[in-house]
Amino acid sequence: MAIENTEKPSKWAYVTFLAGNGDYVKGVVGLAKGLRKVNSDYPLVAAVLNDVPEEHRRILRSQGCIVREIDPILPPDNPIQYAVPYFWINYSKLRIWNFVEYSKMIYLDADIQVYDNIDHLFNTPKGYIYAAMDCFCDKTWSHTPQYNVGYCQQCPEKAMWPTEMGSPPPLHFNAGMFVFEPCHTTYTSLLETLRVTPPTSFAEQDFLNMFFKNKYKPIQQIYNLVLCLLWYHPEKVELEEVKVVHYCAAGSKPWSYTGLEANMDRKDVKMLVEKWWDVFNNETLDFKAEDSVPLATQWLMPSVQEHEKLNFRTEDSATRVFSMPSSVVSLVSEHAITEAQLLRERKRVEIDTTPD
């Protein structure tokens, strides 16, 4: 399927999400510098919660980011065991669907780095959400039927889905990177649906897969290489072709990397961590006053580069929400949000359907 150019480039932007006063701010700085290194034509919007300190916001602005504060979105009261303790805060990412001054955006987690220009993804046909498929082989999926029967959508032929369990699970995308269209109607529907949807282990990722089950179009893994593919599906990875690396495996965050966790002593992982630091430490990639930053009120953009073709998959993209064991949600210092803060926020903030 050929990519179509049907939107005004001046209304396109990248967007990321930041909470708390932890080291994830380094990830956003690295991402801003990475986008400059690959000569992206579009700005990076940082959607930040109100607990992000002013000093971190100043750092982001100094790197050319457009900083936009958003209110947190708290999941309905239904304590469950998240795959990673701080996942609950990621529901706040739903606010980016209300950034309607942009017609199309590419969302990137703060633990992602872009190593090749992906501006052409803005030209994907309208009406869908585009993202790379996730891998079910990691132990964070141990609560799912897929993990328990050894089935993974990356290589479904290796372990066939048992016929007695019905149809195979629908395709499931990793929500660390996706192409989407901000829209008031979609935003309102997201919040209304979330209000009546019990939280699940992968938080907003499960929710987005459920919500967009009929609108999901898979794209190539080169646009979101989750590191676990290196050891679970090495035959699927050609590192020289990878454009986007997602440092989501335990112990792989470059700013806290020690090499002591499982698989972190691999040569390819070490190389990718060093590659991230090469970008982060490159002072020539720091934002300069003479650089052009397209602000929300300034729509002066260069044209996009030559269009590419994407390999879209046509399988049924409906997905399921998995039931999870009950447990009290533990919070982590990584986002510097205490349980007391969570309780205060729960009293202060309700999931509403009014624009920010």
XYZ file of C-alpha atoms in Angstrom, residues 91-213:
123
model
C -3.327 6.227 31.058
C -2.543 9.948 31.044
C -1.171 9.500 27.529
C -4.763 9.504 26.310
C -4.714 13.302 26.661
C -2.661 13.591 23.483
C -5.763 12.787 21.424
C -6.918 16.252 22.482
C -3.940 17.988 20.827
C -6.201 18.921 17.941
C -4.029 21.791 16.716
C -2.155 18.950 15.005
C -3.798 16.833 12.319
C -1.407 13.895 12.745
C 1.193 12.971 15.360
C 3.730 10.230 15.979
C 3.877 9.188 19.619
C 7.241 8.009 20.996
C 7.922 6.825 24.549
C 10.723 8.641 26.368
C 12.799 5.431 26.360
C 12.845 5.395 22.557
C 15.519 6.695 20.210
C 15.146 7.433 16.511
C 18.188 6.477 14.429
C 16.810 7.140 10.965
C 14.294 9.622 9.615
C 10.690 8.413 9.934
C 8.906 11.583 8.824
C 7.359 9.608 5.953
C 5.059 7.909 8.479
C 3.065 11.128 8.649
C 1.893 10.278 5.134
C 0.100 7.094 6.165
C -3.556 6.983 5.047
C -6.055 8.638 7.368
C -8.452 6.844 9.681
C -6.150 4.289 11.326
C -3.630 3.881 14.120
C -0.281 2.519 12.950
C 2.122 0.655 15.236
C 4.470 -2.333 15.368
C 3.367 -5.627 16.908
C 4.532 -6.551 20.391
C 6.294 -9.765 21.465
C 4.560 -12.181 23.871
C 7.698 -14.093 24.905
C 8.854 -11.918 27.786
C 7.902 -12.855 31.346
C 5.903 -9.639 31.673
C 3.328 -11.526 29.564
C 3.285 -14.508 31.957
C -0.309 -13.736 32.952
C -1.586 -14.324 29.406
C -2.717 -17.432 27.516
C -0.208 -16.592 24.777
C 2.754 -16.875 27.120
C 1.437 -19.988 28.808
C 1.135 -21.919 25.529
C 4.344 -20.491 24.033
C 2.527 -18.604 21.282
C 3.909 -15.347 19.879
C 2.474 -13.262 17.067
C 6.017 -12.503 15.890
C 6.462 -16.134 14.806
C 3.081 -17.878 15.099
C 4.327 -20.837 13.083
C 6.800 -21.828 15.818
C 4.095 -22.663 18.346
C 0.660 -23.118 16.866
C -2.335 -21.828 18.779
C -4.217 -24.811 20.292
C -7.424 -25.469 18.376
C -9.251 -26.270 21.610
C -8.660 -22.650 22.683
C -10.569 -21.237 19.737
C -9.288 -18.570 17.374
C -5.741 -17.225 17.855
C -5.469 -13.921 19.693
C -5.814 -10.842 17.486
C -2.788 -8.752 16.625
C -1.580 -6.640 19.548
C 0.593 -3.549 19.124
C 3.221 -2.085 21.409
C 2.025 1.360 22.492
C 5.504 2.839 22.839
C 5.291 4.126 19.281
C 2.243 4.796 17.143
C 0.934 7.118 14.445
C -2.444 8.663 15.220
C -4.807 11.554 14.493
C -5.833 13.863 17.349
C -9.598 14.350 17.376
C -12.065 15.787 19.915
C -14.603 13.062 19.187
C -12.047 10.279 19.614
C -10.694 11.906 22.768
C -14.133 12.099 24.345
C -14.898 8.510 23.385
C -11.588 7.319 24.847
C -12.372 8.862 28.225
C -15.973 7.666 28.253
C -14.876 4.133 27.375
C -12.089 4.149 29.958
C -14.586 5.081 32.659
C -16.372 1.729 32.227
C -13.341 -0.411 31.311
C -11.560 -2.239 34.159
C -7.786 -1.693 34.226
C -5.629 -4.515 32.909
C -2.022 -5.547 33.294
C -0.621 -3.513 30.418
C -2.703 -0.460 31.303
C -3.131 1.967 28.411
C -1.581 -0.458 25.906
C -4.303 -3.049 26.494
C -6.901 -0.291 26.465
C -5.716 1.235 23.181
C -5.596 -2.189 21.541
C -9.158 -2.790 22.631
C -10.395 0.652 21.615
C -8.741 0.648 18.174
C -9.283 -3.052 17.466
